[in-house]
PDB file of C-alpha atoms in Angstrom:
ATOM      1  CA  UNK W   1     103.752  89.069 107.902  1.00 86.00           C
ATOM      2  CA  UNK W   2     100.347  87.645 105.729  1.00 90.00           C
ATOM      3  CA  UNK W   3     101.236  85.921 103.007  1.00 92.00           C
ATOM      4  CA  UNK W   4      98.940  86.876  99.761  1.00 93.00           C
ATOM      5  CA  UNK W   5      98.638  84.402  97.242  1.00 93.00           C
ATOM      6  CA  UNK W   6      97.962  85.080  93.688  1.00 91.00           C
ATOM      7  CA  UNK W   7      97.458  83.142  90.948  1.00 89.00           C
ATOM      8  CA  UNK W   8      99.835  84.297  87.862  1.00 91.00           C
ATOM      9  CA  UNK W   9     100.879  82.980  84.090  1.00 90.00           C
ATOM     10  CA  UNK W  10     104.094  83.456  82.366  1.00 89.00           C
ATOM     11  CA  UNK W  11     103.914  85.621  79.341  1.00 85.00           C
ATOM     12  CA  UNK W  12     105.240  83.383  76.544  1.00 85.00           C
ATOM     13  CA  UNK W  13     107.744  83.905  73.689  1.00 80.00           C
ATOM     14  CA  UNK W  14     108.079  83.473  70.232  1.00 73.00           C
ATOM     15  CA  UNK W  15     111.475  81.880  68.471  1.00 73.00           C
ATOM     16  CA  UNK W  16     113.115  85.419  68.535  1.00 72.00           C
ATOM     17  CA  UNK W  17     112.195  86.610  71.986  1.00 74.00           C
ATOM     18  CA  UNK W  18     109.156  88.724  71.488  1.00 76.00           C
ATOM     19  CA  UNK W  19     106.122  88.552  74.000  1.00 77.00           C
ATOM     20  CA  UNK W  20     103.253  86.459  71.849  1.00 76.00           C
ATOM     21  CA  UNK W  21     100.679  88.718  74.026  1.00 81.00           C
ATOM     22  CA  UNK W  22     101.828  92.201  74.301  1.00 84.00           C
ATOM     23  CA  UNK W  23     101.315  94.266  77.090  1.00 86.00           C
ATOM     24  CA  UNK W  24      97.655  96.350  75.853  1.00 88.00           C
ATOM     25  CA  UNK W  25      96.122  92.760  74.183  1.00 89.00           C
ATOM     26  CA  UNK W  26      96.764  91.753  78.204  1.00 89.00           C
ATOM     27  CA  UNK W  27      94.938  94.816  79.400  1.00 90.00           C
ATOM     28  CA  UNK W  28      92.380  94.236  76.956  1.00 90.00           C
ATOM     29  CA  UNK W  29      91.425  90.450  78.367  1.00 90.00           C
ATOM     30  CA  UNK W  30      91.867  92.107  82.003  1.00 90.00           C
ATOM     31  CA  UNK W  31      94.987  90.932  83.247  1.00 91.00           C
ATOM     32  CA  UNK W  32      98.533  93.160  84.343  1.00 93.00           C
ATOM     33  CA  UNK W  33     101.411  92.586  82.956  1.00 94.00           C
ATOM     34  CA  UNK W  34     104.629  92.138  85.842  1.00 93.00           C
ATOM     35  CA  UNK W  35     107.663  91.133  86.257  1.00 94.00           C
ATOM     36  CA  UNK W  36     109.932  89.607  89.255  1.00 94.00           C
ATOM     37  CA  UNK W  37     113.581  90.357  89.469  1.00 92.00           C
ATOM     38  CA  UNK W  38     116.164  90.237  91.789  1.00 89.00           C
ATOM     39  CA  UNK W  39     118.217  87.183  93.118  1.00 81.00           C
ATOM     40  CA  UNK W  40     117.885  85.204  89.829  1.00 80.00           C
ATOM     41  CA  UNK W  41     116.426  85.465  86.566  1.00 86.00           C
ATOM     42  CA  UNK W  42     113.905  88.230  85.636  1.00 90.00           C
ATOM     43  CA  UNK W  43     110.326  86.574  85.044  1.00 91.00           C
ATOM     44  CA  UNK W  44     107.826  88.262  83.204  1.00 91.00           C
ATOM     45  CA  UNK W  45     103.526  87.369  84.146  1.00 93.00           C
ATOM     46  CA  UNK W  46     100.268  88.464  84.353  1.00 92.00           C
ATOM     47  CA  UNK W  47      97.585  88.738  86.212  1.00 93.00           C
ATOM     48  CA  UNK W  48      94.088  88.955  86.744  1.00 92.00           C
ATOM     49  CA  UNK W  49      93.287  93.119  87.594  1.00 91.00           C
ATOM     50  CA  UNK W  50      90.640  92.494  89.644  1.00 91.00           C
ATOM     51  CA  UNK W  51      92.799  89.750  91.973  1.00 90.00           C
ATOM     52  CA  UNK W  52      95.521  92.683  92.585  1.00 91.00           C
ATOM     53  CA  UNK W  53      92.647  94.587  94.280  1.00 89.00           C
ATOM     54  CA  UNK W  54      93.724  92.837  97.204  1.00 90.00           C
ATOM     55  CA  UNK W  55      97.024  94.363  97.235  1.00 91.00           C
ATOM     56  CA  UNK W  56      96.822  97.188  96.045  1.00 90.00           C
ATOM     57  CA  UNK W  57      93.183  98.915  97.375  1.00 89.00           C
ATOM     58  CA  UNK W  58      94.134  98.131 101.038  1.00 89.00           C
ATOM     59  CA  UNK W  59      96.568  99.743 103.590  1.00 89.00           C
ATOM     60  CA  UNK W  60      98.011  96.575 104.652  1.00 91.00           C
ATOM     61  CA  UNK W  61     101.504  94.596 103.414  1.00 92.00           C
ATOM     62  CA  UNK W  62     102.088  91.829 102.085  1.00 93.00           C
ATOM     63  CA  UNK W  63     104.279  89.052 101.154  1.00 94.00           C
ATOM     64  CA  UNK W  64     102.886  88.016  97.557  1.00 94.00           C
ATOM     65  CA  UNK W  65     103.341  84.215  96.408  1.00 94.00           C
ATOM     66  CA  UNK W  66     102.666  83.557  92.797  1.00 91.00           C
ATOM     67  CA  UNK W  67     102.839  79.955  91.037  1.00 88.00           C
ATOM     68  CA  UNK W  68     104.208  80.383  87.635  1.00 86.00           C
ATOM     69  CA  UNK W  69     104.424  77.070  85.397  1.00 82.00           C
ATOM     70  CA  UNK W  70     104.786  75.164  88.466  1.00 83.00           C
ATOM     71  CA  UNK W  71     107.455  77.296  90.458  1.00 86.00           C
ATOM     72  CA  UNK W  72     106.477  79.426  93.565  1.00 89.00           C
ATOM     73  CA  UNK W  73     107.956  82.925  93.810  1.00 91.00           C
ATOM     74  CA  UNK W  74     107.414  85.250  97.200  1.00 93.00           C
ATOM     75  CA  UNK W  75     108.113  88.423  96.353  1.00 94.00           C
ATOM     76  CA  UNK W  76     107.432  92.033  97.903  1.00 94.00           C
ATOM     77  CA  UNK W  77     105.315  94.963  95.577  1.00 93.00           C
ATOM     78  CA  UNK W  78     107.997  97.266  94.008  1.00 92.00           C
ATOM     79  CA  UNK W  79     106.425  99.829  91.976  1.00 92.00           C
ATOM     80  CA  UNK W  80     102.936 100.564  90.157  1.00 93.00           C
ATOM     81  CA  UNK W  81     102.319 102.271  87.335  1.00 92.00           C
ATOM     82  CA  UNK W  82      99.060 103.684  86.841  1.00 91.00           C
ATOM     83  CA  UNK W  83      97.048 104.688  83.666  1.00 87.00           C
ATOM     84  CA  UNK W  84      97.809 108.913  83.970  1.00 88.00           C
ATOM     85  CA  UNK W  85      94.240 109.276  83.770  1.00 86.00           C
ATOM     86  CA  UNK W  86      91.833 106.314  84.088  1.00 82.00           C
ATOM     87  CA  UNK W  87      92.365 104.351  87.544  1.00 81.00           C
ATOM     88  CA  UNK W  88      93.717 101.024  85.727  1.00 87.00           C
ATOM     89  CA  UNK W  89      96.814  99.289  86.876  1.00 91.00           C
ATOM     90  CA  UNK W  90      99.221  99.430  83.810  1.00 92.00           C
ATOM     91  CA  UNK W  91     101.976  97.422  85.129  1.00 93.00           C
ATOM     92  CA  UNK W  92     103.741  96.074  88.580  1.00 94.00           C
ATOM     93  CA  UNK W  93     107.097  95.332  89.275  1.00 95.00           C
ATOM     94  CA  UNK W  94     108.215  92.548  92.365  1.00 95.00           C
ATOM     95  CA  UNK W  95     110.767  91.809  94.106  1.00 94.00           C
ATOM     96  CA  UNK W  96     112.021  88.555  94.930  1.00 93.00           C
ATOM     97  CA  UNK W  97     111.807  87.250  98.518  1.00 93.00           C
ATOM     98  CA  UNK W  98     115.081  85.065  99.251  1.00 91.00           C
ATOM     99  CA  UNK W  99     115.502  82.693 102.412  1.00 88.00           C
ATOM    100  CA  UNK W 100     118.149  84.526 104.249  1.00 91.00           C
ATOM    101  CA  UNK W 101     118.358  87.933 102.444  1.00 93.00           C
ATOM    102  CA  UNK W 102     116.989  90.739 104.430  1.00 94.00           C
ATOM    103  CA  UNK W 103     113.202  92.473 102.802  1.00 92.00           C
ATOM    104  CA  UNK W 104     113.177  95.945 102.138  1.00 93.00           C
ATOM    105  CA  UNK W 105     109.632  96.785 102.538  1.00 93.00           C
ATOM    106  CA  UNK W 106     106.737  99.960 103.369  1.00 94.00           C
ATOM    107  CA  UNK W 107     104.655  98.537 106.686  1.00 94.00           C
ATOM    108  CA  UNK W 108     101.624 100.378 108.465  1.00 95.00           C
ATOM    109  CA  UNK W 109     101.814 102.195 111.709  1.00 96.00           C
ATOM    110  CA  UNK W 110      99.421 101.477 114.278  1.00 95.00           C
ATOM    111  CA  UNK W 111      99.352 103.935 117.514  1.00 95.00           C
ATOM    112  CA  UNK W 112      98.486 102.452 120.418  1.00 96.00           C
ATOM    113  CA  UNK W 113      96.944 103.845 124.119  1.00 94.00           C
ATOM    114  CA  UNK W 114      95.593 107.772 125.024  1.00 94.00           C
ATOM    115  CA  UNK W 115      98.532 110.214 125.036  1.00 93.00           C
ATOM    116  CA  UNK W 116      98.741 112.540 127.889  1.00 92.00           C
ATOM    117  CA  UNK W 117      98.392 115.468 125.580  1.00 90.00           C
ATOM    118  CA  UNK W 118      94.707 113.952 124.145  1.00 91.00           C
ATOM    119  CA  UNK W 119      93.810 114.251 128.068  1.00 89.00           C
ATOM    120  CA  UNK W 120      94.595 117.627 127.722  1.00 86.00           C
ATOM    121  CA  UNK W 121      92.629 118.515 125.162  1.00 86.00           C
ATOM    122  CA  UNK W 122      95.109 117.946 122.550  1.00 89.00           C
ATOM    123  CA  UNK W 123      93.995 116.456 118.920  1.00 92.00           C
ATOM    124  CA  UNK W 124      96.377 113.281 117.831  1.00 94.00           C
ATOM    125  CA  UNK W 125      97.136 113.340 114.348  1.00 94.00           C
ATOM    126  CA  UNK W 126      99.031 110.713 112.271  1.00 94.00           C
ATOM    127  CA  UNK W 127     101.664 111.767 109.719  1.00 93.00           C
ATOM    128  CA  UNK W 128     103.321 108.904 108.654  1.00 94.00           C
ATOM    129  CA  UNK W 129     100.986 106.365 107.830  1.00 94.00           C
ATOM    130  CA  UNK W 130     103.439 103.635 106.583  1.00 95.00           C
ATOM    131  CA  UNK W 131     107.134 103.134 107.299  1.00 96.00           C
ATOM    132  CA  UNK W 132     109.945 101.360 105.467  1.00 95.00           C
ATOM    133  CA  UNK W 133     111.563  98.909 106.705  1.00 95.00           C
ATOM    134  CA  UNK W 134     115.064  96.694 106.494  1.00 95.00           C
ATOM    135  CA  UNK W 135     114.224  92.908 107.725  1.00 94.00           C
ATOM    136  CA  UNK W 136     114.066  89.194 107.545  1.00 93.00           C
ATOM    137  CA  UNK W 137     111.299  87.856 106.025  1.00 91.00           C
ATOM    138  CA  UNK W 138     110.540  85.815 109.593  1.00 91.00           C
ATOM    139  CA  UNK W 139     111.167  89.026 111.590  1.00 93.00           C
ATOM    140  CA  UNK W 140     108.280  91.173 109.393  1.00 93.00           C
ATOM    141  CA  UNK W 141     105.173  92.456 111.001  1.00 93.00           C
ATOM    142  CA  UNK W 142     102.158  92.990 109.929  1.00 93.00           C
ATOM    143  CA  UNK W 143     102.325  96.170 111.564  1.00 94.00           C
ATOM    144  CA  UNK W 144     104.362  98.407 113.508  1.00 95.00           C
ATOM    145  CA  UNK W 145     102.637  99.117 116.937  1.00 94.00           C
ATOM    146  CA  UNK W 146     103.687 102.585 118.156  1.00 95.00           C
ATOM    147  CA  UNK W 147     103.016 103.425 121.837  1.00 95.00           C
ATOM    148  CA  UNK W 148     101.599 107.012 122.130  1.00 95.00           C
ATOM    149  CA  UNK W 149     100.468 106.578 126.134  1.00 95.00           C
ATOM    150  CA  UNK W 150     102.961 109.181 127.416  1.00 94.00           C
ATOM    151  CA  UNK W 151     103.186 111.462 124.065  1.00 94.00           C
ATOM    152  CA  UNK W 152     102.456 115.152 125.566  1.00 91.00           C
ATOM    153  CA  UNK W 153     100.386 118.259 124.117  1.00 90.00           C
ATOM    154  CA  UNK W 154     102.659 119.775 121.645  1.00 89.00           C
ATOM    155  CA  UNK W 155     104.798 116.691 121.342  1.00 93.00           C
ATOM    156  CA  UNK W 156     106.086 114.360 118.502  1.00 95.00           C
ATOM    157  CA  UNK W 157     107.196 110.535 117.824  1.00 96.00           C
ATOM    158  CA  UNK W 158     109.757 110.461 115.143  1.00 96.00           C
ATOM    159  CA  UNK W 159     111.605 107.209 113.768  1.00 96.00           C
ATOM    160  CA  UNK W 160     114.604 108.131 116.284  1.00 95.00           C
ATOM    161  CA  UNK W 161     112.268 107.130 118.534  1.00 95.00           C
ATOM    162  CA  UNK W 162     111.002 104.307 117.415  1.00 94.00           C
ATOM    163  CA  UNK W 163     113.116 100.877 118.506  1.00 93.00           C
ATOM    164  CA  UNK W 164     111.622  97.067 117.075  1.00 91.00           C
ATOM    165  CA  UNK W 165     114.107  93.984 117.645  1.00 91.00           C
ATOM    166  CA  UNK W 166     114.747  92.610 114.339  1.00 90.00           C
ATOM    167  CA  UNK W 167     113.921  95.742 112.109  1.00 93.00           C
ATOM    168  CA  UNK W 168     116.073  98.353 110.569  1.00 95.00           C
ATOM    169  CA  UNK W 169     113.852 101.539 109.294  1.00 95.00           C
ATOM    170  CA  UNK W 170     115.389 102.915 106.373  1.00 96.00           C
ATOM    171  CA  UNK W 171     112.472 105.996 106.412  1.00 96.00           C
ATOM    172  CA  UNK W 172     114.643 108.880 107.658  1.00 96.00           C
ATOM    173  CA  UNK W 173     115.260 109.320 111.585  1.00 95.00           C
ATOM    174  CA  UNK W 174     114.073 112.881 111.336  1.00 95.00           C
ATOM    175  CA  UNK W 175     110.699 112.118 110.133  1.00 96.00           C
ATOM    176  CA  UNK W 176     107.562 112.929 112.127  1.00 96.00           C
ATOM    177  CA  UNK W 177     105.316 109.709 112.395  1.00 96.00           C
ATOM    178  CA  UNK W 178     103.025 111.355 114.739  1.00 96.00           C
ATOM    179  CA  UNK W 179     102.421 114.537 116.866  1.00 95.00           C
ATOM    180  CA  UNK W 180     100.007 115.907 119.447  1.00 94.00           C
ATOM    181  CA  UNK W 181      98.450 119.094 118.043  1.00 91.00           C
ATOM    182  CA  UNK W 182      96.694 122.155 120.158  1.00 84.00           C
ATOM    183  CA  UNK W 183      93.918 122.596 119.784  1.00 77.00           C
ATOM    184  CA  UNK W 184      91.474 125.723 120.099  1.00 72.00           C
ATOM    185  CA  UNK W 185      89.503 124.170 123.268  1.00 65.00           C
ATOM    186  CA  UNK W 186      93.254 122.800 124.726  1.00 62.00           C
ATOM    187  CA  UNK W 187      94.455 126.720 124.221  1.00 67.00           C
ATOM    188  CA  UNK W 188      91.691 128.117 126.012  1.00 65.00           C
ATOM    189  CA  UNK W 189      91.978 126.004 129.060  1.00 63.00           C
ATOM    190  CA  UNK W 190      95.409 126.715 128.802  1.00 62.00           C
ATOM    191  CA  UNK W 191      95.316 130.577 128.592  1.00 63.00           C
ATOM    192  CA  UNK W 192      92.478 130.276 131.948  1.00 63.00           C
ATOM    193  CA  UNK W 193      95.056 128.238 133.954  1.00 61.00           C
ATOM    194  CA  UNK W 194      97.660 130.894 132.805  1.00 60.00           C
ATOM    195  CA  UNK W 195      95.356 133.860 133.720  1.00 64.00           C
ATOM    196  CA  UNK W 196      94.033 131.646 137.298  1.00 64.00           C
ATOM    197  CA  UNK W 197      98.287 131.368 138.292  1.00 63.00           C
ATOM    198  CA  UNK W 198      98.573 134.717 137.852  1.00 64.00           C
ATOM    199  CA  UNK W 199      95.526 136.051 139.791  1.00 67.00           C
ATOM    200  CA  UNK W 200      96.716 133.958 142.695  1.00 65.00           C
ATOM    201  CA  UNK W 201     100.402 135.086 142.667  1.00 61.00           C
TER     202      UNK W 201
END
């Protein structure tokens, strides 16, 4: 999986444990207040809004490595909070990567080939555009290729059906990731081979 790094600095404390720069005077010099748990000590850090572009405004994953006062974290996006009606990043929450420990974490879907029931006339449509997913950090994708070659008109790919070596997907089995729908041109040819059986039975 791509590794994103960003640079970061520790919010500092005064003698009795309060933040010296609280959370809007860092909005206000354009930086995002975070914070890394899990796996250790909680560690609270900014930064820069317009470097979290990068991970945020894209559909891509990643694994995000900060240096903080000399220390590198990985760590996986958590949760975002966003400004309820401006489009400003209010604060993120991570989650620590650790060597061994299995990532829970959201990954594209990318279909791959013509499905049978596009040949027919059908319209693919994607439903699921990211999936969750239970894995080593070594074993991550960057995305998870879905084969939609023999998918027919009327047909759908759900996570049941969806087998990767090394993953566990924790998005339920029953969901629909993607589906071949009729469409009006596919029903017409459909009703004229109907009608054309008929005739010659």
């Amino acid at each position: 999986m791509k590794v994103l790094e960003l640079k970061a600095e520790k919010r500092e404390k005064d003698a009795v444990g309060n933040f010296l720069k609280d959370s809007k005077q860092l909005r206000r010099e354009g930086r995002v207040p975070c914070v890394i748990y899990g796996g250790g000590e909680n560690i609270s850090f900014s930064v820069e809004a317009k470097e979290l572009k990068a991970l945020v405004y894209t559909p891509n994953s990643f694994i995000v490595e900060f240096t903080i006062d000399g220390q590198t974290e990985k760590a996986v996006l958590r949760e975002i909070q966003f400004h309820p009606v401006k489009e400003e990043i209010l604060h993120i929450d991570f989650y620590r990567v650790m060597p061994g420990k299995p990532i829970a974490i959201d990954i594209p879907v990318k279909l791959e080939g013509i499905a049978e029931g596009v040949k027919q006339g059908g319209k693919l449509s994607l439903s699921r555009r990211k999936l969750r997913v239970l894995a080593l950090e070594e074993n991550l994708p960057d995305e998870l290729k879905i084969d939609v070659s023999a998918l027919e008109l009327g047909k759908s790919i759900f996570v049941n059906d969806i087998h990767i070596d090394g993953l566990q997907i924790l998005t339920p089995g029953t969901t629909a990731v993607c589906a071949v729908r009729m469409t009006r041109a596919a029903r017409g040819a459909a009703a004229a081979t109907a009608a054309a059986t008929a005739k010659k039975k």
